[in-house]
Backbone as CSV, one residue per row, in Angstrom:
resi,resn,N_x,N_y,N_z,CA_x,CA_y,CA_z,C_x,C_y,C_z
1,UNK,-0.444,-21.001,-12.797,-1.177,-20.029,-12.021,-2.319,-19.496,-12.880
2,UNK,-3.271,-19.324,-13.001,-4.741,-18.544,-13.144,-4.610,-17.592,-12.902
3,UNK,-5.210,-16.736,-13.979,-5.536,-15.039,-14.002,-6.361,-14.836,-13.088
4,UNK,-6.514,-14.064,-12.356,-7.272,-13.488,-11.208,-6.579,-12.580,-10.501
5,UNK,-7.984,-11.651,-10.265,-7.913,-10.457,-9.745,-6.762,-9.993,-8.798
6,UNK,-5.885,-9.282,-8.678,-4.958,-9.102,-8.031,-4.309,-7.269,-8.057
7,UNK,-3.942,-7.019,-7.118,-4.153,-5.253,-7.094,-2.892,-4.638,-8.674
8,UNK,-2.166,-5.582,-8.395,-1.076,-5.349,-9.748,-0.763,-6.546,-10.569
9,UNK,-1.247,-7.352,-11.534,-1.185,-8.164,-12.485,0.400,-8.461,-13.126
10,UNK,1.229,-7.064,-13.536,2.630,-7.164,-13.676,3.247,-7.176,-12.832
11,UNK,3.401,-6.375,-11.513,4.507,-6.887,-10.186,3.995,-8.319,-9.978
12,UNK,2.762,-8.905,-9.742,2.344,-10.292,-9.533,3.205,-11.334,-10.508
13,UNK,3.279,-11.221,-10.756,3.685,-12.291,-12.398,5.302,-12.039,-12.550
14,UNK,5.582,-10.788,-11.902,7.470,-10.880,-11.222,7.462,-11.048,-10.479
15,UNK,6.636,-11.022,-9.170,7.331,-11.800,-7.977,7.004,-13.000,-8.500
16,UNK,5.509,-13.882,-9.059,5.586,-15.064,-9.239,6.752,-16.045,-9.846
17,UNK,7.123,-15.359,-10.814,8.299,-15.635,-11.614,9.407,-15.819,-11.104
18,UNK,9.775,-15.119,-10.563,10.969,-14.828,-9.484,11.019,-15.651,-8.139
19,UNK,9.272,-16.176,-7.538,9.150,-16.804,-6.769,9.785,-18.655,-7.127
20,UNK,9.447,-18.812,-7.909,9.794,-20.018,-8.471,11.192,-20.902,-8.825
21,UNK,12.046,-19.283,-9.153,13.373,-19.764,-9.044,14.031,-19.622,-7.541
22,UNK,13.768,-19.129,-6.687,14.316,-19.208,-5.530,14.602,-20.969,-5.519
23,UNK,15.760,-21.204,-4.624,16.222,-22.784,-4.619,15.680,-23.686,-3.492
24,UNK,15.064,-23.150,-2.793,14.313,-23.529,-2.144,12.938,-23.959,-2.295
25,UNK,12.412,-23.289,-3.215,10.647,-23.476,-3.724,11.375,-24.595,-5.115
26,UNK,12.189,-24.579,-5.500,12.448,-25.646,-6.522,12.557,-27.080,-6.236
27,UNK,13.688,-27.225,-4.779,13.641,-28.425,-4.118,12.633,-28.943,-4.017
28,UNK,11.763,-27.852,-3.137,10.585,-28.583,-2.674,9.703,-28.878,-3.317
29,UNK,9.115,-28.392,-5.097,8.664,-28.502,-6.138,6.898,-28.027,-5.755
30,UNK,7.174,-26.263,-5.160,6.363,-25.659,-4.866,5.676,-24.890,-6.276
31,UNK,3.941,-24.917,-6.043,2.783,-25.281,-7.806,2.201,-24.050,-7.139
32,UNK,2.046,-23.492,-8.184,0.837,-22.199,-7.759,-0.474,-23.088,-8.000
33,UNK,-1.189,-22.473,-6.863,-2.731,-23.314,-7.255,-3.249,-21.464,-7.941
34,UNK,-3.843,-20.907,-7.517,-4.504,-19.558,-7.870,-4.153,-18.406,-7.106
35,UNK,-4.503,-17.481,-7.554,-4.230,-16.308,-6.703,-5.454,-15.121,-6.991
36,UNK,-5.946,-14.427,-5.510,-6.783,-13.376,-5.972,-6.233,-12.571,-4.824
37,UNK,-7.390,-11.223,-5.038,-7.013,-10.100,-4.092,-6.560,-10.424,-2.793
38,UNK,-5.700,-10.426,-1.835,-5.499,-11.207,-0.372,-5.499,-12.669,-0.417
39,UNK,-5.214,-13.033,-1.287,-5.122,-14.666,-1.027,-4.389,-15.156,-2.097
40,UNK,-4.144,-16.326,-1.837,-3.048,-17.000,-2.395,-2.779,-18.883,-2.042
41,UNK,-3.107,-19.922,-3.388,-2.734,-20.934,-2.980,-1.984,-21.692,-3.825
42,UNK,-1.224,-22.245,-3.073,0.409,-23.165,-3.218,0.297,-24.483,-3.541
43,UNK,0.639,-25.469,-4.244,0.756,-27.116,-3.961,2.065,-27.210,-3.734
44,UNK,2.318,-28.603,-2.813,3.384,-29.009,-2.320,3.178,-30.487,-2.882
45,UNK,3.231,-31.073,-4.131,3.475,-32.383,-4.508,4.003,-32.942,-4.152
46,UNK,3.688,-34.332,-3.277,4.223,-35.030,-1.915,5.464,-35.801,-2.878
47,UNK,6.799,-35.756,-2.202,8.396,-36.418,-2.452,8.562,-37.232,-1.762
48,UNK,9.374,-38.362,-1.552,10.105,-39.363,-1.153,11.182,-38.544,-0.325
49,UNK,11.677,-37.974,-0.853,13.056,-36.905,-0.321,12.146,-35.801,0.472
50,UNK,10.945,-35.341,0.560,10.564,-34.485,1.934,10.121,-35.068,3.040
51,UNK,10.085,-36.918,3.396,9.950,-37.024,4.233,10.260,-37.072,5.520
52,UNK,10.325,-37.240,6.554,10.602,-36.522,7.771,10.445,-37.936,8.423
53,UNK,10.285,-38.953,8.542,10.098,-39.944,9.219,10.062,-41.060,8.419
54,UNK,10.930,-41.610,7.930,10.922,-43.105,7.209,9.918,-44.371,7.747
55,UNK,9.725,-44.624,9.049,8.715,-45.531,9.617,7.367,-44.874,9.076
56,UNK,6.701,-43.536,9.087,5.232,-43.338,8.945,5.241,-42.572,7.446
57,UNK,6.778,-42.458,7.006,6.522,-41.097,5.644,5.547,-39.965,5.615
58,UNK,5.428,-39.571,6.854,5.274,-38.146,7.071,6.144,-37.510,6.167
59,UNK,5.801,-36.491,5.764,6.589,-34.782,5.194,6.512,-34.349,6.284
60,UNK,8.277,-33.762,6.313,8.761,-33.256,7.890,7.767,-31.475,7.951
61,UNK,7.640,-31.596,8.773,7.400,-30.356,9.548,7.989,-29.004,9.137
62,UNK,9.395,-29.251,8.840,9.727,-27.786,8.248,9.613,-27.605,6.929
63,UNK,9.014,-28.877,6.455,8.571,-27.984,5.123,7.056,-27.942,4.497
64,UNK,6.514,-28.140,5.663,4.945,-27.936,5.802,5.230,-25.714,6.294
65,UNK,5.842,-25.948,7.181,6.541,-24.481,7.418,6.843,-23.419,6.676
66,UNK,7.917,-23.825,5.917,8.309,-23.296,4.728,7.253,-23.087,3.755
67,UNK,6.038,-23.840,2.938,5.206,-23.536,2.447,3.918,-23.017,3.226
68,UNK,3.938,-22.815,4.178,3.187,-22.099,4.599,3.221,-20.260,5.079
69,UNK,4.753,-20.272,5.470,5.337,-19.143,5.135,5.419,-18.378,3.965
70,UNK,6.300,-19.128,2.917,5.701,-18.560,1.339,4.699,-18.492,0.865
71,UNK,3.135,-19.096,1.398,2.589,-18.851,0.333,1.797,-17.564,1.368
72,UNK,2.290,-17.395,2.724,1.452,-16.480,3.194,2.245,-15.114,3.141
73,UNK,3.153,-15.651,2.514,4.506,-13.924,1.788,3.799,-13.709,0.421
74,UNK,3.030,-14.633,-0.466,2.781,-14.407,-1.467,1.266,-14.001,-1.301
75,UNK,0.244,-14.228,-0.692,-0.798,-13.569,-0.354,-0.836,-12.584,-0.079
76,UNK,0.666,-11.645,0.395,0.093,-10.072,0.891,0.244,-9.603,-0.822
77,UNK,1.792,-10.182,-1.481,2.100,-9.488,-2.426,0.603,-9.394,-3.455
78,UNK,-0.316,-10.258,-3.356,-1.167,-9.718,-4.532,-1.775,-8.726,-3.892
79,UNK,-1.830,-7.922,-3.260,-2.137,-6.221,-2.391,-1.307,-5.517,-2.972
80,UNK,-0.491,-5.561,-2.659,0.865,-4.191,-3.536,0.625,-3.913,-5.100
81,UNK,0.892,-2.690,-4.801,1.369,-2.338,-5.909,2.342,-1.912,-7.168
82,UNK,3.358,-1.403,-5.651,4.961,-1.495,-5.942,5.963,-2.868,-5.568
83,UNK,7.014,-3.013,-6.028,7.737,-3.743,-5.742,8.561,-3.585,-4.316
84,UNK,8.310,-4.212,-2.780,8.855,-3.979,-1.357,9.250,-5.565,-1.393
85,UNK,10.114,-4.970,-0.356,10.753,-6.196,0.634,9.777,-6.605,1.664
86,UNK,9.478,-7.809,1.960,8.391,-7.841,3.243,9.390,-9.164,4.020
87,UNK,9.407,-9.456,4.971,10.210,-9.920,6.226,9.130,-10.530,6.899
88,UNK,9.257,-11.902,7.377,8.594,-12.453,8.495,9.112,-12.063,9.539
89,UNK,8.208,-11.553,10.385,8.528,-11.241,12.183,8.049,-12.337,13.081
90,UNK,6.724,-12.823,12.348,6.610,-13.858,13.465,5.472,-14.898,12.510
91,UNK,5.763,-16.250,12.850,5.222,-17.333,12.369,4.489,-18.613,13.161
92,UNK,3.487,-18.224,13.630,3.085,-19.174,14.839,2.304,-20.676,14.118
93,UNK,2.528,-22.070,13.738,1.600,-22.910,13.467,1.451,-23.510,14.464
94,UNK,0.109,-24.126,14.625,-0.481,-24.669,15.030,-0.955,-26.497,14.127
95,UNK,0.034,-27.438,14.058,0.213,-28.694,13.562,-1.122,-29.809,14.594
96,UNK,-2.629,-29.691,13.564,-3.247,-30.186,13.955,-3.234,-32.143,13.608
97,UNK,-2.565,-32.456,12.948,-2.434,-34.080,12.446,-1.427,-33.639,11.145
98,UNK,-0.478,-35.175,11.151,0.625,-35.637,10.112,-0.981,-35.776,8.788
99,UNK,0.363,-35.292,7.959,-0.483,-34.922,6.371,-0.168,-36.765,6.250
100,UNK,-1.190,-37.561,5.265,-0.831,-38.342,4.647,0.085,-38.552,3.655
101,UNK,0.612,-39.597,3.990,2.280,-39.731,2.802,0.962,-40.067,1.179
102,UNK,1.844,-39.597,0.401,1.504,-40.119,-0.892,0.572,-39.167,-1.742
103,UNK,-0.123,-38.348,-0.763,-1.185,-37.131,-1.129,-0.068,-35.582,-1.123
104,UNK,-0.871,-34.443,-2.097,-0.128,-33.122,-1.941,-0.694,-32.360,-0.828
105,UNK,-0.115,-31.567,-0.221,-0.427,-30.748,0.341,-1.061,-29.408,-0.219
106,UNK,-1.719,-28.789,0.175,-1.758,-27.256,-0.379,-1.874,-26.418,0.887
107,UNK,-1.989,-25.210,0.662,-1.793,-24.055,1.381,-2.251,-23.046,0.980
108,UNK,-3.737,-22.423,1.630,-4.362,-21.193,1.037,-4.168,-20.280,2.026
109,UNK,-3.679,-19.093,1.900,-3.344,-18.132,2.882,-3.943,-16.880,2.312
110,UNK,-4.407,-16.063,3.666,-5.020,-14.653,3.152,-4.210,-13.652,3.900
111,UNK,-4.325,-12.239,3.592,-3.419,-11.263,4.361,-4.907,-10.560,4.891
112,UNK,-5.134,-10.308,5.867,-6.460,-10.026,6.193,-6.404,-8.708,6.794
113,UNK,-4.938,-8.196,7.175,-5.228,-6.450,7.345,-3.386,-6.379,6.867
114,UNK,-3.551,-5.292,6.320,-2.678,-4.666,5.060,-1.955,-3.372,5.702
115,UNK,-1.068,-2.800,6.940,-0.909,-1.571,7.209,0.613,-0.889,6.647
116,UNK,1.243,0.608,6.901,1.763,0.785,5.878,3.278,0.550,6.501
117,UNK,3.044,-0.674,7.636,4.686,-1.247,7.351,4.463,-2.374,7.951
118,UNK,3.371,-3.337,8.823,3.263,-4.617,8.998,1.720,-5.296,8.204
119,UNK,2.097,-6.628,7.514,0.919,-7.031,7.313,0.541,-8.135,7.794
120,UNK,-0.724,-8.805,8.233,-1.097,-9.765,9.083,-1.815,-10.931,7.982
121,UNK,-1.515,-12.297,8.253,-1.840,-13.128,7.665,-2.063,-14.510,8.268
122,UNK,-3.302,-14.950,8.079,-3.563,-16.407,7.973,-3.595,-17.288,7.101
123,UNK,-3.652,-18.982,7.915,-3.441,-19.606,6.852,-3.901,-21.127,6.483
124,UNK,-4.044,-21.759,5.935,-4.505,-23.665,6.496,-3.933,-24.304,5.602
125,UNK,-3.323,-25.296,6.054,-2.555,-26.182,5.102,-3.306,-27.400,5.153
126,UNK,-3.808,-28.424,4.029,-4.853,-29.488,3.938,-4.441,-30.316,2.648
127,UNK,-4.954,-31.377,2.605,-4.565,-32.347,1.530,-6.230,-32.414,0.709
128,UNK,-6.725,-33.455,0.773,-8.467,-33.662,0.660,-9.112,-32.528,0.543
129,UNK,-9.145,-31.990,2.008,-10.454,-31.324,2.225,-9.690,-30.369,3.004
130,UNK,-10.016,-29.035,2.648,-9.913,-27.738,3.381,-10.564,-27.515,5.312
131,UNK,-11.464,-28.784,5.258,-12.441,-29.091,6.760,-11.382,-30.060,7.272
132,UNK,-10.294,-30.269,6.934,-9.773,-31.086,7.629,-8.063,-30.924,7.550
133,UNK,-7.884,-29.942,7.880,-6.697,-29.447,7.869,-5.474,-29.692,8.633
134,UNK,-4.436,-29.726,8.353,-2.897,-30.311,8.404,-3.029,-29.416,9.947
135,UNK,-2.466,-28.130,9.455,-2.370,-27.062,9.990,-2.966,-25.614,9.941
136,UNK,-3.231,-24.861,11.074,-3.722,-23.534,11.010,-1.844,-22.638,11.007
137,UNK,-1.962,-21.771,10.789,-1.304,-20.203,11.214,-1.667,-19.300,10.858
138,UNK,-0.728,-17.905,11.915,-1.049,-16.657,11.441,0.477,-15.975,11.575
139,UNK,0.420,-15.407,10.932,1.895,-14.917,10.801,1.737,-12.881,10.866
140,UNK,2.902,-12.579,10.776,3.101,-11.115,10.845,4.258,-10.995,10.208
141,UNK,4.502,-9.981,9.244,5.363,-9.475,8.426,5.948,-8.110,8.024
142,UNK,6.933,-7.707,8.066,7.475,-6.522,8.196,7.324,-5.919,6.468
143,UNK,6.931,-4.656,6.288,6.761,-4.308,5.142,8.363,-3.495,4.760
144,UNK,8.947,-2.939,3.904,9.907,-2.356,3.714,9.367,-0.947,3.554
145,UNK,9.622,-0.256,5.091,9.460,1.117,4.951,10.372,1.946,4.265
146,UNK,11.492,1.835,3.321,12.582,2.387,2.760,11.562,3.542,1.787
147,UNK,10.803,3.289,1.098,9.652,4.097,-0.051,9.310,5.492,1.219
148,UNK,8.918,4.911,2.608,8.675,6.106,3.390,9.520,7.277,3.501
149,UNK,10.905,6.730,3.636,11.994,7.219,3.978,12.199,8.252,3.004
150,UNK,12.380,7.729,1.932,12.679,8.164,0.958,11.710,9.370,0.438
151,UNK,10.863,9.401,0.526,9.906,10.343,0.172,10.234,11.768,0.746
């Protein structure tokens, strides 16, 4: 991951850290590409074992999903400043063409409005070229109002 601008540099670098051992981002052998203020991008180094279709070796669908979800959970976190729980509520893609077998995927996602208990995020998943993308989404995410409560 690359230094760049991000609202908290030490919570960043523990969730990153922390992001990595989850067993799920390990399987799938999920790469930080960079990270700045609202944004955030992922590699998905194409596997033999993520494919989804043995006749075309497509990478299945849910884990074009899955990295597109995480890296658009990890785009709000470079906004925070404290350490919250954030929750997907809703995850809509839009699967414009099968990624080519043999190439990585990536995934640049931004959080594009920040409020003080849902945050909103888009996203494009692409191999080559960012103009020619896998997939679009936008997702919505529940912030952990518990800090409100508590106050």
């Amino acid at each position: 991951m690359s230094a760049a601008p991000v609202a908290s540099p030490a919570l960043f670098k523990q969730i990153s850290d922390w992001f990595i051992t989850l067993p799920h981002c390990q399987v799938l052998g999920f790469k930080f590409g960079e990270a700045h203020y609202g944004s955030m991008t992922v590699c998905l180094p194409f596997k033999d074992e993520l494919i989804g279709n043995p006749a075309t070796r497509v990478i299945h669908g849910g884990v074009v999903t899955s990295l597109v979800d995480s890296t658009s959970a990890g785009a709000i976190y470079t906004m925070l400043t404290e350490l919250e729980a954030i929750a997907t509520l809703d995850l809509r893609l839009d699967y414009l063409r099968p990624a080519k077998p043999d190439f990585p995927i990536y995934c640049t996602a931004e959080c594009y409005k920040l409020t003080a208990q849902i945050a909103f995020t888009r996203a494009t998943a692409y191999q080559e070229d960012v103009n020619d993308p896998i997939a679009y989404s936008v997702g919505t995410f529940m912030r952990n109002s518990a800090r409100e409560v508590a106050a």
